[in-house]
CSV table of C-alpha atoms in Angstrom, one decimal:
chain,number,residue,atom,x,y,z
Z,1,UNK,CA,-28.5,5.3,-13.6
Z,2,UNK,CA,-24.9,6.0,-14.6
Z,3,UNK,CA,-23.2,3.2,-16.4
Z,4,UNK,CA,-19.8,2.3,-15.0
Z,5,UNK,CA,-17.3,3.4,-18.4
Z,6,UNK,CA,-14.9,1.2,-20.0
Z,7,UNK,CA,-11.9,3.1,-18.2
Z,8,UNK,CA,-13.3,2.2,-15.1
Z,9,UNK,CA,-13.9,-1.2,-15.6
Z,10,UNK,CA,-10.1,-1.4,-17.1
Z,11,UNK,CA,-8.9,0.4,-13.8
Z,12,UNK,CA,-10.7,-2.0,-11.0
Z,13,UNK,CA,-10.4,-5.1,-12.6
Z,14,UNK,CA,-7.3,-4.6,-13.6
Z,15,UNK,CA,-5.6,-3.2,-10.2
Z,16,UNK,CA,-7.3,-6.9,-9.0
Z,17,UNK,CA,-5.6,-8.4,-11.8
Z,18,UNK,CA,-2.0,-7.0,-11.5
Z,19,UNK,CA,-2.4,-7.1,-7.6
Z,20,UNK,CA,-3.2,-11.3,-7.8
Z,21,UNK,CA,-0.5,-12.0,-11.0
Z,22,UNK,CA,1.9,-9.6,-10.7
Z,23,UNK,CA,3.4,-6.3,-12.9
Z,24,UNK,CA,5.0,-8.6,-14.9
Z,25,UNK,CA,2.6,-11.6,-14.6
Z,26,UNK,CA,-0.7,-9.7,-15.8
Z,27,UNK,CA,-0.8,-8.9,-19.7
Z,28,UNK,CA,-3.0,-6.7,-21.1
Z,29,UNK,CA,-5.1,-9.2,-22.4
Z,30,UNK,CA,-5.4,-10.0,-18.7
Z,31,UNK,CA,-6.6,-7.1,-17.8
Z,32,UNK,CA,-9.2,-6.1,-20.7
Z,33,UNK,CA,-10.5,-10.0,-20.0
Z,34,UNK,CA,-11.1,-9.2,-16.0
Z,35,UNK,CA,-12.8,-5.7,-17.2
Z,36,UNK,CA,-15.1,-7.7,-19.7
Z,37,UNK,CA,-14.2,-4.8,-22.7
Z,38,UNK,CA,-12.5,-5.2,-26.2
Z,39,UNK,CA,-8.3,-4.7,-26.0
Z,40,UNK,CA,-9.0,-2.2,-28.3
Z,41,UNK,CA,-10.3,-0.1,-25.0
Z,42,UNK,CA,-7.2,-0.6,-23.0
Z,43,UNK,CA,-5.1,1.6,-25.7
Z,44,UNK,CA,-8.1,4.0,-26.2
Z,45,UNK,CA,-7.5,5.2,-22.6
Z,46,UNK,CA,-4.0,4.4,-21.7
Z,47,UNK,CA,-0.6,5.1,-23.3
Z,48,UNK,CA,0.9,2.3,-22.3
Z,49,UNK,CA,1.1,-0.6,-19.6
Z,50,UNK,CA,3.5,2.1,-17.6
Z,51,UNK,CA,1.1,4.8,-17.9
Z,52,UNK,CA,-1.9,2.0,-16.7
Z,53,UNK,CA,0.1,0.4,-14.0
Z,54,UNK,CA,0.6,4.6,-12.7
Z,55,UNK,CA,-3.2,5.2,-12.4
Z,56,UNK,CA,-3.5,1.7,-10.4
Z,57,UNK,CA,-0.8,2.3,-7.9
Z,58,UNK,CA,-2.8,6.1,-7.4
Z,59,UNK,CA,-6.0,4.2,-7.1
Z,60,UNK,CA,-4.7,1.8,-4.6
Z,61,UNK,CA,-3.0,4.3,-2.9
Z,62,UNK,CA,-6.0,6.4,-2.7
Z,63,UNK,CA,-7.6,3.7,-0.6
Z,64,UNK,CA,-4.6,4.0,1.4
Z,65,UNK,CA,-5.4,7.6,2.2
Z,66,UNK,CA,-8.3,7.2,3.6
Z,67,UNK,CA,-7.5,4.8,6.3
Z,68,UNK,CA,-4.1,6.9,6.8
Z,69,UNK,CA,-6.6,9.9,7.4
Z,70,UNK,CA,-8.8,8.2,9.7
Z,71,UNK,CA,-5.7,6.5,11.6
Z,72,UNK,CA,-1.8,8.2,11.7
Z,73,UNK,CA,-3.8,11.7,11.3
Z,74,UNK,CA,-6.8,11.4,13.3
Z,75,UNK,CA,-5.8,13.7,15.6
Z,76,UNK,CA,-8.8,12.9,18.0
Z,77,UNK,CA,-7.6,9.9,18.9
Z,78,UNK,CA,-4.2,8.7,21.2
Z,79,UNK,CA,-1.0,8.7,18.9
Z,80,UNK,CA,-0.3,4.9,19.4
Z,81,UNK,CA,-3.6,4.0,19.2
Z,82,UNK,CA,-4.1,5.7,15.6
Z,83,UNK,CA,-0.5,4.0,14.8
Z,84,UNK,CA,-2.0,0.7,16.5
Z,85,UNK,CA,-5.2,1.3,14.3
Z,86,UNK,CA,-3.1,2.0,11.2
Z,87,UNK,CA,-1.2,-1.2,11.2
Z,88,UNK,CA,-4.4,-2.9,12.3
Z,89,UNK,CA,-6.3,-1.8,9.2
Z,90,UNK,CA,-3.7,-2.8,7.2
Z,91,UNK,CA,-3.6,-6.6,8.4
Z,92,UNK,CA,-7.2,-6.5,7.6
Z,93,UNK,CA,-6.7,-5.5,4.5
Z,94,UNK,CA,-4.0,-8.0,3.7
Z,95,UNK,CA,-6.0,-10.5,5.3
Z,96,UNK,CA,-9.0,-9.8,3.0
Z,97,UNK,CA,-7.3,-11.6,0.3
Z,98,UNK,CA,-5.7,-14.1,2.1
Z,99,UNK,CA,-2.6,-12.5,2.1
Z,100,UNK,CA,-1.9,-14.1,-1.0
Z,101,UNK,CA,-1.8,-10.7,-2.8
Z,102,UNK,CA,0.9,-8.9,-0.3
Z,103,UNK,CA,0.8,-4.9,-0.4
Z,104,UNK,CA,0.5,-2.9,-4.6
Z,105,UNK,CA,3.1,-1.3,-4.0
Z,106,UNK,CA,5.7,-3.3,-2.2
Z,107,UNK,CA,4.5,-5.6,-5.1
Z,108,UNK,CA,5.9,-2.8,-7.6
Z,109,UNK,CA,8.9,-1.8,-5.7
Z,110,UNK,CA,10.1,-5.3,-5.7
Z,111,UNK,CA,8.9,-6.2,-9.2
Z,112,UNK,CA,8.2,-3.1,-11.6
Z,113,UNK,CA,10.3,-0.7,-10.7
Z,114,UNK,CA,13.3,-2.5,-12.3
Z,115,UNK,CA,11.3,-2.1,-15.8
Z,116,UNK,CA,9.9,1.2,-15.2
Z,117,UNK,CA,12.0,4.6,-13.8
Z,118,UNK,CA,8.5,6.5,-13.5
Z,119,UNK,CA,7.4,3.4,-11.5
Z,120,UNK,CA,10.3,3.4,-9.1
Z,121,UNK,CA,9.7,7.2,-8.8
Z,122,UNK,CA,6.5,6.8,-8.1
Z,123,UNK,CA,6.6,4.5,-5.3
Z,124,UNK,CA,9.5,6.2,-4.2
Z,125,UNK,CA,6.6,9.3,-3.9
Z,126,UNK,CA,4.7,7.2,-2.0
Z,127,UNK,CA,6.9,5.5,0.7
Z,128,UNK,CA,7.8,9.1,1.3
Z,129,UNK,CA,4.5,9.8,2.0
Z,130,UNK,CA,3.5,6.7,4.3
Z,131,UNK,CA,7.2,8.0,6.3
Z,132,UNK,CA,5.9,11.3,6.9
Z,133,UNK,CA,2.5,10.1,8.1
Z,134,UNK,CA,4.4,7.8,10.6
Z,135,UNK,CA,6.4,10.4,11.4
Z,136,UNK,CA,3.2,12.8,12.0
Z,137,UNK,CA,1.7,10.4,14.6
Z,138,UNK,CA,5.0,9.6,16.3
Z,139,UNK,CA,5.5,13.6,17.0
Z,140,UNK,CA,1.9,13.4,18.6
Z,141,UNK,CA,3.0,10.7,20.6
Z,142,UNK,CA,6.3,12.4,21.9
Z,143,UNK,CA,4.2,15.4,22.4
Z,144,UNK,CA,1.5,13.8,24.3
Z,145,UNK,CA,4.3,11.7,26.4
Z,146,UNK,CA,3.3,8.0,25.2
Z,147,UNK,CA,7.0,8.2,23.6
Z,148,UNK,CA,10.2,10.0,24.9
Z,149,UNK,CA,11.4,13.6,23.6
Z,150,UNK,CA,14.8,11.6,22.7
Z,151,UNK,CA,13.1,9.8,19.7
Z,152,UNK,CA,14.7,9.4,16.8
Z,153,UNK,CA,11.6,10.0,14.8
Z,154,UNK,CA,12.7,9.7,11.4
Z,155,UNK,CA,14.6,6.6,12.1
Z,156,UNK,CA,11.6,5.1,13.3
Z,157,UNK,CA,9.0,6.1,11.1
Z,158,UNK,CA,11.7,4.6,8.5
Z,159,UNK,CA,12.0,1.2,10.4
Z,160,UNK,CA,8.2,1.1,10.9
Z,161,UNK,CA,7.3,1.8,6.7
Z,162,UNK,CA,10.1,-0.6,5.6
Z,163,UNK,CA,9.7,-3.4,8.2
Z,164,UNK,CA,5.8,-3.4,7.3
Z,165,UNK,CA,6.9,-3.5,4.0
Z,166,UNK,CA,9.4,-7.0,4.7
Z,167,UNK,CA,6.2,-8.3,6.6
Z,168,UNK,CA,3.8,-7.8,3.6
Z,169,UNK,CA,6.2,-9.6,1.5
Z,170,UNK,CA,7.1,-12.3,3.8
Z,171,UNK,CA,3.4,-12.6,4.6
Z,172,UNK,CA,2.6,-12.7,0.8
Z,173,UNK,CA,5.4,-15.6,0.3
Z,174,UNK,CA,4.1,-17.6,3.2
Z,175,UNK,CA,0.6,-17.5,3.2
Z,176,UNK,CA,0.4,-16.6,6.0
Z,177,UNK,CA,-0.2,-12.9,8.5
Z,178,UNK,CA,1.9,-14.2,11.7
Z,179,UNK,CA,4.6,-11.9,10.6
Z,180,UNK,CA,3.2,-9.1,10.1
Z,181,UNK,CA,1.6,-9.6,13.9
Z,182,UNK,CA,4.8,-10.1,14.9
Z,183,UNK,CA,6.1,-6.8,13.5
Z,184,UNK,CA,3.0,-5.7,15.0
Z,185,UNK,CA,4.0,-7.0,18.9
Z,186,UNK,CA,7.4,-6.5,18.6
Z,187,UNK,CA,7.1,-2.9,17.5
Z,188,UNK,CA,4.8,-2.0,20.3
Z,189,UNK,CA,6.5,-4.6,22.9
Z,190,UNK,CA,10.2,-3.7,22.3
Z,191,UNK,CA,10.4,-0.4,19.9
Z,192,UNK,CA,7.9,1.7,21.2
Z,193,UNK,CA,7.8,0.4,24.9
């Protein structure tokens, strides 16, 4: 049996730590504490908090990927049921931690990447690619007539990414996942009807 390595531990229980207290809020001595490991081991594997916090937003996102994959790019189901599914997935996610924690990487767009150009880049990178998986399942749907051939589909993929994004947050301030079902219904209701 394979023993779970000090980098490991550093990288899961720190992406819980910075998720719950912040970029800002969770120190490294934080994050070696959640991980249970000396602080020696957090500079033994990472150059820096930067270089850290970059692994965690890839690990997170990872996780993202996979429910991207089976959702916006499952081409095997309906396009506005995978983007239905998508957002649903999401709000379960959210939900899992009371939606206390909000979304990584709105966290770091709003809070890190002021500190940190590679940061900002970074989840520059990755709103980028959420847009163009939006983007990919509203071409399906135009394609398979659930949307009209006149749709702006970048504008929309944009408005669907960043107005999850404001619901996360506000969500995340308020305790609360009415807004982001209200993006939700009013997306599907009014945008997409």
């Amino acid at each position: 049996m394979s023993r779970t390595s000090n980098r490991d531990k550093i990288l899961s229980n720190g992406l819980q730590v910075v998720l719950e207290r912040g970029y800002v809020g969770a120190s490294v001595r934080d994050i070696v504490e959640a991980a249970g490991v000396p602080q020696g081991s957090f500079t033994n594997h990472f150059a820096s908090k930067e270089a850290f916090s970059l692994e965690i937003l890839d690990l997170y996102f990872a996780n993202s990927r996979l429910v991207i994959g089976d959702t916006l790019r499952n081409d095997a189901l309906p396009p506005l049921k995978r983007l239905r599914a998508y957002i649903d997935a999401s709000i379960t996610t959210i939900r899992n931690h009371d939606a206390k924690n909000g979304c990584l990487v709105g966290n770091f767009a709003a809070e890190a990447s002021d500190h940190s150009e590679v940061i900002r880049k970074r989840v520059s990178d990755i709103y980028a690619e959420l847009r163009e998986a939006v983007a990919y399942c509203l071409k399906a749907a135009v394609k398979a007539g659930e949307l009209p051939k006149g749709l702006k589909i970048s504008e929309v993929s944009d408005f669907i990414v960043t107005g999850l994004q404001g619901a996360w947050l506000v969500s995340k301030v308020e305790r609360d996942l009415a807004f982001a079902e209200n993006f939700k219904k009013m997306l599907f209701s009014t945008v997409l009807a």
